[in-house]
Each structure stands twice: as C-alpha cells, then as structure tokens.
Amino acid sequence: MKTKKLLVLCLILIVAFSVSIFSKPLKIGFSQIGAESAWRTAETESMKATAEELGVDLKFSDAQGKQENQIKAIRSFIAQKVDGIILAPVVETGWEPVLREAKRAKIPVVLVDRGIKVSDPSLYVTLIASDFVFEGEEAGKWLVKKMNKKGNIVELQGTPGAAPAIDRKKGFASIIKKYPNMKIIKSQTGNFNRADGKQVMEAFLKAEGKKINAVYAHNDDMALGAIQAIEEAGMKPGKDIIVVSIDGVKGAFEAMVDGKLNCTVECNPLLGPLAFQAIKDALAGKKLKKWIKQNDEVFPMEVAEDVMPSRKY
Amino acid sequence: MAIKDLTRDLTKRIASSHIKWSLIIFFVILLFNFIFTPNFFHIEIKNGRFYGSIIDVFNRAAPVMLAAIGMTLVIATGGIDISVGSVMAISGSIAAVLIAKMDVPFWMVLCLPLVFSALLGAWNGLLVSYIGIQPIIATLILLVAGRGIAQLVTDGQIIVFEHPPFEFIAGGSLFGLHFPIIISFGVFLIILFLFKFTALGLFVESVGGNSEASKYCGINAGRIKLVVYIVSALCAGIAGLIAASNIKAADPNTSGDGLELNAILAVVIGGTSLNGGKYFLVGSVIGALIMQSLTTTILTMGVPVQVTLVVNAIVVLVVCLIQSKNFRDILAGIFKLDFRGLLRRMPLKGGNK
C-alpha cells in the first residue's frame, strides 16, 4: 500500500516537473459570450489569431449567452491551472464569487469589451474596451464639420438602458449642444436592430419630412434600416440626408461604397493583441490601468473603398 | 333608399356588437392624431403608391395583424399560442438562407418556410390535443426552442440578401397599396370566409365553449385544435416572410421578439375572451390596428424614449377598462349617467333642431 502511494506521489512530481520545464507556452482561457453578431465573431477570431501568432495555448469557451456557462468555464479554467483568463462578461453583476476563486489561485483576469460591477476592484486586472462616449463625440465632431455647423438631426438610439446607448447619446449630445444652429429634433429608440430602425425613421420622415438633414444612429444596423426608409420615401440617403453611425461592420462599409452611408465610427472588436499583452504584463508584475481604451477610428465614405479589403469583420 | 337602409343596418349592427368599443377607441386615437399630429392624414403618391402616416399604420400592423388572426382562433378553442414570435423568426431565417446560401427556385423560397411553419404548428397542435399538455406550456417549448432553431438555421448571424422578387413581399405594391396590406387583408378575408361562413367556425366556438360536450356532439375536438394551431403557425410564418423581406435580411435574434404578447393583446382588445368560445376576427384586426396606430403616433410625435412604454401601458389600460362592462357600470353609477338613455335621446334632439 505504502509503496503504491509513494509511487503515485513520485509520478505526480515527475509530471509536474516535466510540465514546468517542457511546456513553456502560456495557457490562457477565454470565456466568450456567444456568436450572436458579426462583431462578436470577429472578436473571437481576433483572440484565436493572436493566440496562434504568439504560440499561446488558448482554451476557448462559448457561453451561448448564459452567465452560468461563463462561470462554469472560469471554474474549469482554474482547475486546468491556466496562466490567465480573458472574460467578455455577458452581464455586469454576479461575478464576485468566481473571480475570488481565480484570485485565490493567483490567476489574472482581464475583461474585454464590457465592464462589471464588483466591490473589490482587485478582482480583475484591467478592462480593455472602447469608450462609447468617445465614439459618440467622434460621430458628433464629424457631423459638425460635414454639416457646416448647422442643420437638423434625428437620432436613432440603442436599446434603452444599455451602456452603449446611454454613452453614445451622451457623447454626441455634448458636441452638438456647443453649436446653436445644430439641433437634434427627434430621438427615439430603434433597439439596435434594422427593423425598428427602419420603422422609426419612417415615422420621423413623415413627421419632419424635408426638415431632416442628418441621421445619427447608435449602431450600423439601425442606420442600414434607416437608409431603406429614406430610399422608400423617394430621397437619396448619403446625399439628401446625411447618415452617420457607429460600429463599422461589413454591411456599413458596403453601404459606404454604394454612397448611401456617409460615415461610421469604428468600435473595434479586434481586442486580441491588447488582451494578451495585458495578461503578460500582469504576470510580469507590471501595474496596469484599470481601463485600457481601444483606439477607435472614424471612417468616412471617401476611404471606404480603400479600407474595405483589409477589414476583418 | 337601399343604400340608406344598408348603412343604417350596418350602424345598428356595429352599435350592438362586441367590436363597438374597439372601433370607438381606434377612432379616438385617429381623432387625437387629426388634432395634434400635423400631416398624419396627409397622403401623397410616391413611387406609384400611397405614402403617409396612416398608410404606415396599416403596413406596419401586418405582422401583428396576421399573428392576431391566428391567435384569435387558437384562443377561441380555449388555448393560447405563445410560440408565434419564434415561428416568425424561423420562417424568415429559412427564407433568407434559401436565398443567400442555396440556389433554389423562387416558389420554394416561399413554400418551404411556410411548410415548415405549418409543421411547427402541427407539433403544437399534437402536444395540446393528443398528448394533453396545457397549451401555454406546449407552446412555451417552441417559444424557447424555436429561437434556437432560427439561430441554428442562420448560424446565429444576420443573413443579408438581395432578391428583387422576394423583396416585393414587403417592398412592392398593388393598386397603390403596400403589399403587406394586401397580404394581411387577403389572409383575413380567407380566414373570415373559412371560419364565419362554413361550419368550421361553429366547431371552433363549440370546442372552445365546451370541449367535452362538443365531442359528444360528434365534433372531433382534437382535429379542430390541430387545425387552429396550424393556421396560427402559418400566419406567423407569413409574418416572418414579410419581416425578412422588409429589411432584406433575416435577424434570428430580434425578429418577432414579443410578437406573441402583442398578438394576445390585440385579440383581447378586440373583445375576444381568453376563456374561449365566442371570437371576433374583425375585433382582433382592429386591436392590431389600435396598437400600431399607438406606436406610430408615439414615434411621430416624438414622445421621449423613457416614457414611451408608460404611455403605451396607460392607453392599453384605458382600452381594457372601457371594454369591461363592470367598469362601465361602476362609472355610470358614480356619475349617475344613463348611457342608454343618452344614446336614445341624442338623435331626437338633433331632429328637433
């Protein structure tokens, strides 16, 4: 009996020793929300591509939109003794217990694209995400220039209460209110989807008609719906009515090449490089900012054709 | 003379029918818009068809109207179908995938989604009538699973397509009217004919009134239920085709989201009781129109986003209160008003002047 136990112990030691010597590559777990949009698939692809490039052993888990699946995934990452965890949290709350387990196991956790609410901020290393207020401001600045500081704007908001909707509205309004001749004459929610964006724009066109000079949509999908509504009203989107939106998905670039969308502010999903760098820095003991902001660019329609082939999402 | 008689007959019939109150409410909303929303009734012709807010109401109401028509029949048999939103998403997704990923003839793009919708309806019907699962639970299965099926069909992505014949479903027009208006009223007339002018309607009412008793009368209650669930799913499937055609894309995540609740609301506003039995197809259509006119009004007037749902809720509450006979009696009691007497006296007064 005793010899057997000893043998097992020896075996474990040998395995542990050999693992620490031979498996140099980092082992990192990535818990993704799901694959509900082209944006999110692009984010996943970015993680996988970066991992391959850096020779990282990536453990990928798709939670299909459920928090309990994400928590399960994180627990299994801890059990597998990964070196770091990347988490795209589906909701803001309820993460404390599982993140505390990760902290006890001394595994750094990096959040991507959305924040969480925890009483102890040391539970995660950093958040890598776009600044939605900044995106709204950029859209506003571009529109001010394009419209020569005057004109009437209608706004298609995202889902009420969602962080991107609140912040993109706030950022945009903060720029527009500086110019007394620019007015947001109507603002309604299009719930981040095409069908609602189209229906709301239809109603706006009937209420205000030719008074509308520009549309600001909180995401590309609503803008694409609005473009259809403008066309059906017998006007030319991109010419008679300026259209600007946020996200920079493929459909938006296609619309820009067709001359129907004037500008999109990118909300970059390619967070892979930044996320892996953050984990490496954390493992090296470097102190990181609590929020690493993703650099978002403005793409007007003039550059669309040149940029399009290099777009990954 | 004959026309005068006919109109008098019609007014009399409406005044004494169940849809009286929903009609009144619809006209009150329209009247409100006539006064407060400029250009609401302004209609012009653009691209060879009518264009205006009031046209939008009828056009955008099509999906809810279709779902409500099917739902009315299901509710009449004492059941409920909460899977219509998911069926709508599945039907649109299948059509989009057929167009974008497979090279199939146009008639198949139209037929396959509808055939699959009918199968889903048959599944609901089988669970309810032959296996005896409570309707709300039986259709809940498809409500949850259905959206998963839609996401499976499209791989969870929004599928975009270009296909002029299919785009005609929502974008085209006939006699100057948007095609969805034609479709929804066409379906309405067919269902109205089948269920009001043939024995089928009586069977439905009888099954809803008392399933056991109708069985002893020789009505195959199970088969009647099967039929209404298939009809309901078919209506939802048509709505799905319209929705996909409308945005030239299938969105499995949001298409038809909440449709079941809107359809049930439309049915209830239309005067049909959730207990089953008597049903009012015309009422349900008016119910759908009431809800869409409300949405269009809110969007056109520019009600702030934060209060939109509250406004919606208040109007629906008022509608339901007015529909309730108990509430009207209480109100009459409080104000000591004699509604019937008032109505009787009114034409006399006008005549004297």
XYZ file of C-alpha atoms in Angstrom:
666
model
C 0.000 0.000 0.000
C 2.608 2.432 1.124
C 4.841 1.822 -1.863
C 1.915 2.356 -4.157
C 1.164 5.745 -2.619
C 4.782 6.703 -2.854
C 4.892 5.648 -6.463
C 1.891 7.797 -7.305
C 3.425 10.745 -5.499
C 6.669 10.290 -7.407
C 4.762 10.091 -10.657
C 2.875 13.311 -9.916
C 6.112 15.050 -9.017
C 7.779 13.898 -12.205
C 4.813 15.015 -14.318
C 4.654 18.377 -12.564
C 8.392 18.831 -13.007
C 8.363 17.928 -16.679
C 5.356 20.166 -17.317
C 7.119 23.133 -15.754
C 10.192 22.504 -17.865
C 8.825 21.497 -21.230
C 5.513 23.364 -21.581
C 6.818 26.864 -21.816
C 3.839 28.268 -23.805
C 1.286 30.216 -21.830
C -2.063 28.617 -21.214
C -4.878 31.175 -21.360
C -8.614 30.650 -21.049
C -11.079 32.842 -22.953
C -14.735 32.875 -21.972
C -16.788 34.418 -24.778
C -20.472 35.395 -24.545
C -21.544 33.718 -27.769
C -21.682 34.306 -31.508
C -24.790 36.467 -31.825
C -23.325 39.116 -34.136
C -20.648 39.591 -36.746
C -18.925 41.913 -34.291
C -18.568 39.201 -31.664
C -17.416 36.554 -34.122
C -14.716 38.988 -35.207
C -13.637 39.407 -31.588
C -13.367 35.632 -31.154
C -11.385 35.322 -34.375
C -9.024 38.045 -33.187
C -8.359 36.168 -29.939
C -7.703 32.905 -31.739
C -5.454 34.500 -34.347
C -3.395 36.361 -31.755
C -3.016 33.200 -29.678
C -1.695 31.324 -32.683
C 0.703 34.127 -33.528
C 2.088 34.263 -30.014
C 2.131 30.499 -29.600
C -0.291 30.654 -26.696
C -2.350 27.597 -25.796
C -5.883 29.111 -25.898
C -8.743 27.393 -24.116
C -11.881 28.775 -25.756
C -15.371 28.542 -24.303
C -18.600 29.796 -25.896
C -21.239 30.529 -23.229
C -24.208 30.829 -25.619
C -25.323 33.993 -23.899
C -25.601 32.484 -20.412
C -23.744 33.698 -17.341
C -23.824 30.308 -15.628
C -21.938 28.838 -18.575
C -19.308 31.543 -18.226
C -18.921 30.848 -14.510
C -18.578 27.132 -15.240
C -15.969 27.903 -17.881
C -13.929 30.051 -15.484
C -14.040 27.299 -12.826
C -12.784 24.786 -15.372
C -10.010 27.210 -16.402
C -8.955 27.444 -12.759
C -8.999 23.653 -12.463
C -6.841 23.413 -15.569
C -4.369 25.822 -13.913
C -4.295 28.342 -16.754
C -1.881 31.281 -16.579
C -4.531 33.887 -17.281
C -8.218 34.324 -18.029
C -9.869 36.625 -20.563
C -13.544 37.270 -19.907
C -16.163 39.021 -22.047
C -18.865 39.317 -19.388
C -22.459 38.902 -20.544
C -23.878 40.886 -17.602
C -22.472 43.364 -15.089
C -23.179 41.653 -11.789
C -22.741 38.299 -10.082
C -19.053 37.754 -10.802
C -17.546 38.184 -7.321
C -17.503 34.573 -6.054
C -15.934 33.059 -9.146
C -13.431 35.892 -9.582
C -12.414 35.477 -5.946
C -11.666 31.831 -6.696
C -9.466 32.938 -9.588
C -7.706 35.466 -7.390
C -7.019 32.822 -4.737
C -5.476 30.666 -7.467
C -3.390 33.744 -8.416
C -4.714 33.794 -11.979
C -5.016 37.298 -13.501
C -8.384 38.068 -15.115
C -8.658 40.544 -17.983
C -12.096 41.823 -19.023
C -12.826 42.661 -22.623
C -15.436 44.932 -24.231
C -17.751 45.292 -21.225
C -17.294 46.264 -17.601
C -18.573 44.558 -14.451
C -19.673 45.771 -11.023
C -17.595 44.399 -8.134
C -16.988 45.823 -4.673
C -13.317 44.811 -4.820
C -11.641 46.194 -7.964
C -8.577 43.995 -7.456
C -10.654 41.035 -8.646
C -9.705 41.849 -12.224
C -6.510 43.260 -13.674
C -7.908 45.583 -16.289
C -10.765 46.234 -18.704
C -9.989 46.514 -22.394
C -12.869 48.211 -24.147
C -13.973 51.011 -26.390
C -15.040 54.303 -24.908
C -18.657 54.690 -26.043
C -18.757 58.362 -25.015
C -15.691 58.976 -27.184
C -17.383 57.241 -30.129
C -20.439 59.481 -29.758
C -18.197 62.552 -29.620
C -16.310 61.497 -32.740
C -19.566 60.987 -34.639
C -20.723 64.418 -33.447
C -17.468 66.137 -34.454
C -17.545 64.602 -37.902
C -21.152 65.662 -38.401
C -20.462 69.237 -37.260
C -17.773 69.542 -39.890
C -19.821 67.879 -42.624
C -22.911 69.984 -41.965
C -21.071 73.287 -41.576
C -22.275 73.753 -38.010
C -25.952 73.954 -38.900
C -28.867 71.634 -39.584
C -31.458 69.308 -38.090
C -30.510 65.864 -36.859
C -32.649 62.877 -35.923
C -31.210 60.266 -33.586
C -31.838 56.509 -33.510
C -30.981 55.324 -30.023
C -29.928 51.858 -28.958
C -31.845 49.680 -26.520
C -32.939 51.849 -23.570
C -30.682 51.269 -20.583
C -27.825 49.613 -22.481
C -24.429 51.184 -21.752
C -23.522 51.821 -25.413
C -26.868 53.566 -25.994
C -26.532 55.824 -22.953
C -22.911 56.762 -23.586
C -23.155 57.216 -27.350
C -26.111 59.558 -26.793
C -24.230 61.468 -24.103
C -21.042 61.894 -26.135
C -22.910 63.015 -29.254
C -25.124 65.498 -27.373
C -22.118 67.056 -25.636
C -20.651 68.057 -29.016
C -23.884 69.132 -30.723
C -25.021 71.422 -27.926
C -21.990 73.642 -28.499
C -23.456 74.718 -31.840
C -26.715 76.656 -31.523
C -27.645 76.120 -35.162
C -27.459 72.347 -34.869
C -30.484 70.666 -33.368
C -31.490 67.119 -32.517
C -35.136 67.409 -33.497
C -36.234 63.805 -32.857
C -34.742 60.987 -30.835
C -36.273 57.527 -30.480
C -35.087 54.005 -29.812
C -34.534 51.575 -32.671
C -33.393 48.831 -30.276
C -30.104 48.293 -32.131
C -31.860 46.397 -34.934
C -32.745 47.008 -38.563
C -36.499 46.507 -38.490
C -37.020 49.017 -35.676
C -34.504 51.453 -37.155
C -36.476 51.412 -40.380
C -39.855 51.835 -38.710
C -38.688 54.734 -36.533
C -37.056 56.506 -39.473
C -40.265 56.098 -41.470
C -42.208 57.880 -38.751
C -39.544 60.611 -38.496
C -39.702 61.223 -42.235
C -43.457 61.609 -42.083
C -43.334 63.937 -39.105
C -40.464 66.166 -40.226
C -40.105 65.455 -43.925
C -37.572 67.631 -45.683
C -36.506 69.300 -42.449
C -34.246 66.356 -41.630
C -30.664 66.986 -42.736
C -28.900 64.133 -40.976
C -29.409 60.839 -39.134
C -27.231 59.714 -36.244
C -27.677 56.002 -35.431
C -26.133 54.334 -32.381
C -25.186 51.317 -34.479
C -24.787 50.351 -38.109
C -27.770 48.010 -38.234
C -30.241 50.780 -37.379
C -28.550 53.058 -39.908
C -28.956 50.391 -42.595
C -32.671 50.169 -41.746
C -32.974 53.966 -41.839
C -31.290 54.043 -45.254
C -34.035 51.772 -46.617
C -36.714 54.034 -45.139
C -35.113 57.122 -46.721
C -34.974 55.413 -50.121
C -38.611 54.388 -49.881
C -39.542 57.989 -49.135
C -38.057 58.882 -52.504
C -34.901 60.540 -51.160
C -31.247 59.720 -51.532
C -29.512 58.567 -48.353
C -25.987 59.960 -48.199
C -26.955 62.964 -50.326
C -30.351 64.368 -49.342
C -29.920 63.114 -45.811
C -26.514 62.532 -44.247
C -26.221 59.222 -42.378
C -23.627 58.576 -39.674
C -23.419 55.570 -37.383
C -21.147 53.590 -35.076
C -19.568 50.085 -35.120
C -18.009 49.757 -38.569
C -19.363 46.328 -39.536
C -19.024 44.975 -43.059
C -22.549 45.959 -44.103
C -21.758 49.569 -43.210
C -18.671 49.582 -45.422
C -20.667 48.127 -48.292
C -23.269 50.863 -47.847
C -20.497 53.484 -47.835
C -19.050 52.132 -51.073
C -22.569 52.410 -52.554
C -22.647 56.021 -51.368
C -25.607 55.518 -49.024
C -23.852 55.829 -45.664
C -21.608 58.825 -45.068
C -19.524 57.807 -42.101
C -19.095 55.148 -39.460
C -17.121 55.345 -36.240
C -15.393 52.069 -35.645
C -15.949 50.142 -32.453
C -13.047 47.776 -32.860
C -13.622 44.149 -31.863
C -10.040 43.101 -32.579
C -9.046 43.116 -28.936
C -6.765 40.053 -29.053
C -3.338 41.733 -29.091
C -4.197 44.144 -26.266
C -5.736 41.389 -24.122
C -2.745 39.025 -24.355
C -0.337 41.884 -23.741
C -2.266 42.807 -20.600
C -2.021 39.260 -19.248
C 1.701 39.115 -19.961
C 2.202 42.441 -18.208
C 0.164 41.278 -15.234
C 2.198 38.063 -14.981
C 5.378 40.129 -15.138
C 4.063 42.082 -12.170
C 3.526 45.372 -14.002
C 0.875 47.773 -12.764
C -1.876 48.306 -15.345
C -4.504 50.989 -15.801
C -7.976 49.839 -14.755
C -9.343 50.699 -18.206
C -7.266 50.356 -21.343
C -9.143 52.233 -24.040
C -9.302 50.790 -27.502
C -8.367 53.253 -30.233
C -11.440 53.787 -32.364
C -11.135 55.389 -35.775
C -13.542 57.402 -37.901
C -14.148 56.074 -41.416
C -15.834 58.495 -43.830
C -17.221 57.116 -47.085
C -14.334 58.517 -49.125
C -11.890 55.995 -47.659
C -14.341 53.075 -47.566
C -13.287 51.514 -50.835
C -9.579 51.542 -49.946
C -10.076 50.221 -46.434
C -12.698 47.603 -47.228
C -10.406 44.738 -48.368
C -8.395 44.958 -45.165
C -11.448 44.818 -42.899
C -11.703 41.664 -40.855
C -15.327 41.940 -39.745
C -83.062 54.246 -50.442
C -81.417 50.850 -50.443
C -78.009 52.313 -49.571
C -79.532 54.298 -46.735
C -81.124 51.161 -45.357
C -77.863 49.309 -45.691
C -75.847 51.933 -43.801
C -78.494 52.126 -41.108
C -78.433 48.378 -40.839
C -74.645 48.412 -40.612
C -74.543 51.131 -37.945
C -77.137 49.251 -35.971
C -75.151 46.045 -36.197
C -71.904 47.718 -35.157
C -73.602 49.565 -32.312
C -74.926 46.336 -30.889
C -71.813 44.246 -31.490
C -68.776 43.479 -29.415
C -66.378 45.338 -31.638
C -68.153 48.649 -30.968
C -65.752 49.672 -28.216
C -62.569 48.755 -30.052
C -63.797 50.675 -33.086
C -64.554 53.703 -30.925
C -61.068 53.549 -29.403
C -59.435 53.272 -32.802
C -61.296 56.337 -33.985
C -60.422 58.231 -30.811
C -56.716 57.587 -31.470
C -57.144 58.706 -35.067
C -59.083 61.788 -33.925
C -56.296 62.604 -31.480
C -53.811 62.438 -34.338
C -56.103 64.503 -36.560
C -55.959 67.288 -33.987
C -52.439 67.035 -32.561
C -50.234 65.429 -35.219
C -49.837 67.562 -38.273
C -49.736 65.685 -41.570
C -50.929 62.429 -40.004
C -53.675 62.058 -42.583
C -51.676 63.646 -45.338
C -51.437 61.130 -48.157
C -49.436 61.609 -51.307
C -48.337 59.300 -54.083
C -44.657 58.405 -54.178
C -43.108 55.816 -56.478
C -46.576 54.929 -57.678
C -48.093 54.181 -54.312
C -49.715 55.894 -51.386
C -47.380 57.387 -48.820
C -48.317 58.740 -45.411
C -48.520 58.017 -41.700
C -51.942 56.406 -41.909
C -50.675 54.057 -44.633
C -47.748 53.201 -42.370
C -50.164 52.150 -39.643
C -51.761 49.569 -41.909
C -48.436 48.489 -43.417
C -46.555 48.048 -40.138
C -49.540 46.404 -38.441
C -49.405 43.492 -40.902
C -47.230 41.085 -38.821
C -49.183 41.637 -35.594
C -52.448 41.502 -37.514
C -51.553 38.159 -39.066
C -50.420 36.716 -35.743
C -53.561 38.070 -34.060
C -55.838 36.451 -36.649
C -54.272 33.040 -35.983
C -54.200 33.701 -32.258
C -57.934 34.528 -32.224
C -58.790 31.052 -33.497
C -56.442 29.369 -31.016
C -57.863 31.398 -28.148
C -61.395 30.604 -29.348
C -60.703 26.920 -28.732
C -59.640 27.780 -25.191
C -55.931 27.546 -25.978
C -53.092 30.010 -26.467
C -50.097 30.024 -28.782
C -47.064 31.859 -27.412
C -44.678 30.412 -29.977
C -45.695 32.719 -32.855
C -42.690 35.030 -32.447
C -40.245 32.148 -32.721
C -42.091 30.654 -35.688
C -41.858 34.062 -37.358
C -38.087 34.141 -36.791
C -37.661 30.587 -38.112
C -39.692 31.233 -41.250
C -37.736 34.403 -42.078
C -34.421 32.678 -41.378
C -35.197 29.720 -43.621
C -36.213 32.038 -46.463
C -33.028 34.089 -46.062
C -30.771 31.035 -46.011
C -32.514 29.586 -49.071
C -31.939 32.834 -50.956
C -28.444 33.650 -49.760
C -26.813 30.240 -49.471
C -28.747 27.923 -51.768
C -29.774 28.221 -55.355
C -33.422 27.217 -55.290
C -36.385 28.362 -57.399
C -38.475 31.229 -56.069
C -41.584 29.182 -55.336
C -39.526 27.047 -52.963
C -38.309 30.153 -51.119
C -41.956 30.956 -50.499
C -43.214 27.450 -49.805
C -40.520 25.795 -47.690
C -40.681 28.311 -44.802
C -44.468 28.078 -44.771
C -44.450 24.276 -44.902
C -42.012 24.211 -42.019
C -44.157 26.727 -40.103
C -47.192 24.501 -40.627
C -45.215 21.524 -39.314
C -44.307 23.507 -36.196
C -47.982 24.370 -35.793
C -48.881 20.708 -36.148
C -46.315 19.924 -33.450
C -48.022 22.455 -31.125
C -51.411 21.030 -32.000
C -50.321 17.440 -31.364
C -48.893 18.324 -27.953
C -52.076 20.139 -26.976
C -54.828 17.967 -28.396
C -53.458 14.419 -28.456
C -50.904 14.438 -25.667
C -52.909 16.784 -23.469
C -50.218 19.255 -22.427
C -51.504 22.650 -21.287
C -51.427 24.998 -24.315
C -49.249 27.628 -22.625
C -46.647 25.001 -21.710
C -46.848 23.159 -25.022
C -46.200 26.327 -26.996
C -43.646 27.592 -24.463
C -41.420 24.741 -25.600
C -41.379 26.124 -29.112
C -41.096 29.725 -27.867
C -37.766 28.845 -26.255
C -36.517 26.187 -28.652
C -37.769 27.999 -31.744
C -35.401 30.907 -31.385
C -32.612 28.372 -31.013
C -33.726 26.697 -34.238
C -33.728 30.065 -36.010
C -30.201 30.763 -34.758
C -29.122 27.306 -35.817
C -30.501 27.861 -39.322
C -28.607 31.126 -39.745
C -25.580 30.185 -37.648
C -26.540 32.939 -35.219
C -25.735 35.642 -37.766
C -27.892 38.204 -39.530
C -28.236 36.958 -43.096
C -28.397 39.732 -45.678
C -29.660 39.143 -49.206
C -30.581 40.832 -52.475
C -33.501 39.228 -54.274
C -35.994 41.529 -56.052
C -38.902 39.027 -56.305
C -38.694 38.243 -52.589
C -38.255 41.910 -51.696
C -41.607 42.533 -53.392
C -43.403 40.860 -50.459
C -42.790 43.841 -48.209
C -41.478 46.443 -50.631
C -43.831 46.010 -53.544
C -47.278 47.436 -54.068
C -50.579 46.538 -55.679
C -53.319 49.079 -56.506
C -51.072 51.703 -54.883
C -51.092 49.888 -51.571
C -48.080 48.318 -49.867
C -48.098 44.596 -50.485
C -48.155 43.611 -46.757
C -51.518 45.402 -46.506
C -52.827 43.300 -49.386
C -51.411 40.106 -47.855
C -52.788 40.689 -44.382
C -56.250 41.623 -45.603
C -56.205 38.741 -48.061
C -55.401 36.286 -45.283
C -58.029 37.968 -43.127
C -60.733 37.541 -45.776
C -59.817 33.895 -46.398
C -59.889 33.086 -42.675
C -63.081 35.089 -42.242
C -64.716 33.098 -45.018
C -63.499 29.728 -43.704
C -64.403 30.362 -40.100
C -67.524 32.506 -40.340
C -69.279 31.172 -43.408
C -68.600 27.454 -43.049
C -69.280 25.036 -40.221
C -65.627 25.213 -39.170
C -66.280 28.417 -37.229
C -69.129 26.810 -35.303
C -66.929 23.827 -34.490
C -64.191 26.130 -33.146
C -66.683 28.004 -30.981
C -68.166 24.766 -29.737
C -64.783 23.260 -28.841
C -63.848 26.453 -27.005
C -67.169 26.605 -25.202
C -67.104 23.029 -24.007
C -64.616 20.568 -25.412
C -66.256 17.526 -23.788
C -69.780 18.378 -24.869
C -68.725 19.020 -28.452
C -67.065 15.606 -28.502
C -70.406 14.029 -27.634
C -71.999 16.041 -30.426
C -69.706 14.264 -32.851
C -67.119 17.019 -33.326
C -63.561 15.807 -33.487
C -62.223 18.334 -30.949
C -58.661 17.122 -31.301
C -58.609 17.663 -35.027
C -60.176 21.135 -34.723
C -57.450 22.144 -32.262
C -54.789 20.740 -34.572
C -56.169 22.861 -37.406
C -56.193 26.128 -35.450
C -52.604 25.673 -34.253
C -51.510 25.007 -37.828
C -53.368 28.117 -39.015
C -51.767 30.180 -36.268
C -48.258 28.987 -37.168
C -48.935 29.586 -40.862
C -49.989 33.164 -40.143
C -46.801 33.657 -38.103
C -44.802 32.141 -40.961
C -46.261 34.643 -43.428
C -45.454 37.430 -40.971
C -41.864 36.124 -40.887
C -41.583 36.334 -44.674
C -42.865 39.921 -44.589
C -40.404 40.885 -41.838
C -37.425 39.345 -43.640
C -38.421 40.910 -46.935
C -38.902 44.278 -45.239
C -35.291 44.638 -44.074
C -33.809 42.445 -46.829
C -32.268 40.353 -44.081
C -33.164 37.721 -41.514
C -32.421 38.611 -37.938
C -32.967 35.438 -35.875
C -32.305 37.222 -32.584
C -34.827 40.046 -32.698
C -37.333 39.177 -35.429
C -40.731 38.502 -33.877
C -39.446 39.226 -30.390
C -42.512 39.852 -28.210
C -44.912 39.195 -31.104
C -46.897 36.671 -29.045
C -47.732 39.260 -26.389
C -48.726 41.894 -28.929
C -50.921 39.385 -30.723
C -52.639 38.299 -27.494
C -53.172 41.937 -26.576
C -54.676 42.670 -29.987
C -57.060 39.729 -29.572
C -58.122 40.860 -26.110
C -58.550 44.491 -27.145
C -60.702 43.158 -29.980
C -63.157 41.775 -27.460
C -62.372 38.034 -27.558
C -62.306 36.425 -24.126
C -59.264 34.354 -23.156
C -61.685 31.754 -21.815
C -62.514 30.590 -25.312
C -65.838 30.246 -27.083
C -67.053 33.311 -28.931
C -64.449 35.105 -31.006
C -64.232 38.255 -33.073
C -61.827 38.196 -36.014
C -62.723 41.752 -37.039
C -62.110 42.864 -33.468
C -58.619 41.344 -33.456
C -57.740 43.155 -36.678
C -58.909 46.417 -35.143
C -56.936 45.545 -31.996
C -53.759 45.184 -34.060
C -54.509 48.490 -35.786
C -55.049 50.207 -32.432
C -51.650 49.069 -31.207
C -49.812 50.022 -34.358
C -51.516 53.413 -34.573
C -50.409 53.964 -30.996
C -46.788 53.106 -31.859
C -46.821 55.269 -34.978
C -48.360 58.135 -33.011
C -45.677 57.899 -30.343
C -42.883 57.802 -32.910
C -44.315 60.638 -34.985
C -44.998 62.879 -32.012
C -41.582 62.335 -30.513
C -42.511 61.071 -27.060
C -39.268 60.673 -25.062
C -37.956 57.106 -25.086
C -38.115 56.778 -21.324
C -41.866 57.335 -21.152
C -42.895 55.514 -24.347
C -43.713 52.260 -22.576
C -45.624 54.061 -19.858
C -47.773 55.875 -22.420
C -48.381 52.563 -24.145
C -49.382 50.910 -20.877
C -51.771 53.692 -19.897
C -53.584 53.621 -23.230
C -53.900 49.824 -23.150
C -55.195 50.023 -19.584
C -57.822 52.571 -20.588
C -58.803 50.402 -23.548
C -59.241 47.352 -21.339
C -61.209 49.320 -18.754
C -63.593 50.687 -21.361
C -64.089 47.163 -22.702
C -65.120 45.909 -19.287
C -68.848 46.081 -18.729
C -68.380 46.053 -14.962
C -66.184 49.120 -15.121
C -68.648 50.969 -17.348
C -71.462 50.181 -14.939
C -69.444 51.426 -11.972
C -68.570 54.590 -13.869
C -72.192 55.102 -14.793
C -73.163 54.542 -11.177
C -70.696 57.150 -9.949
C -71.711 59.838 -12.386
C -75.387 58.810 -12.323
C -75.241 58.739 -16.075
C -77.747 56.878 -18.119
C -75.717 55.881 -21.195
C -78.551 54.081 -22.895
C -80.991 56.900 -22.327
C -78.440 59.388 -23.580
C -77.904 57.444 -26.760
C -81.637 57.113 -27.293
C -82.298 60.772 -26.773
C -79.459 62.090 -28.941
C -80.894 61.599 -32.415
C -84.193 63.122 -31.255
C -82.508 66.311 -30.152
C -80.725 66.619 -33.470
C -84.028 66.104 -35.244
C -85.753 68.899 -33.357
C -83.145 71.410 -34.308
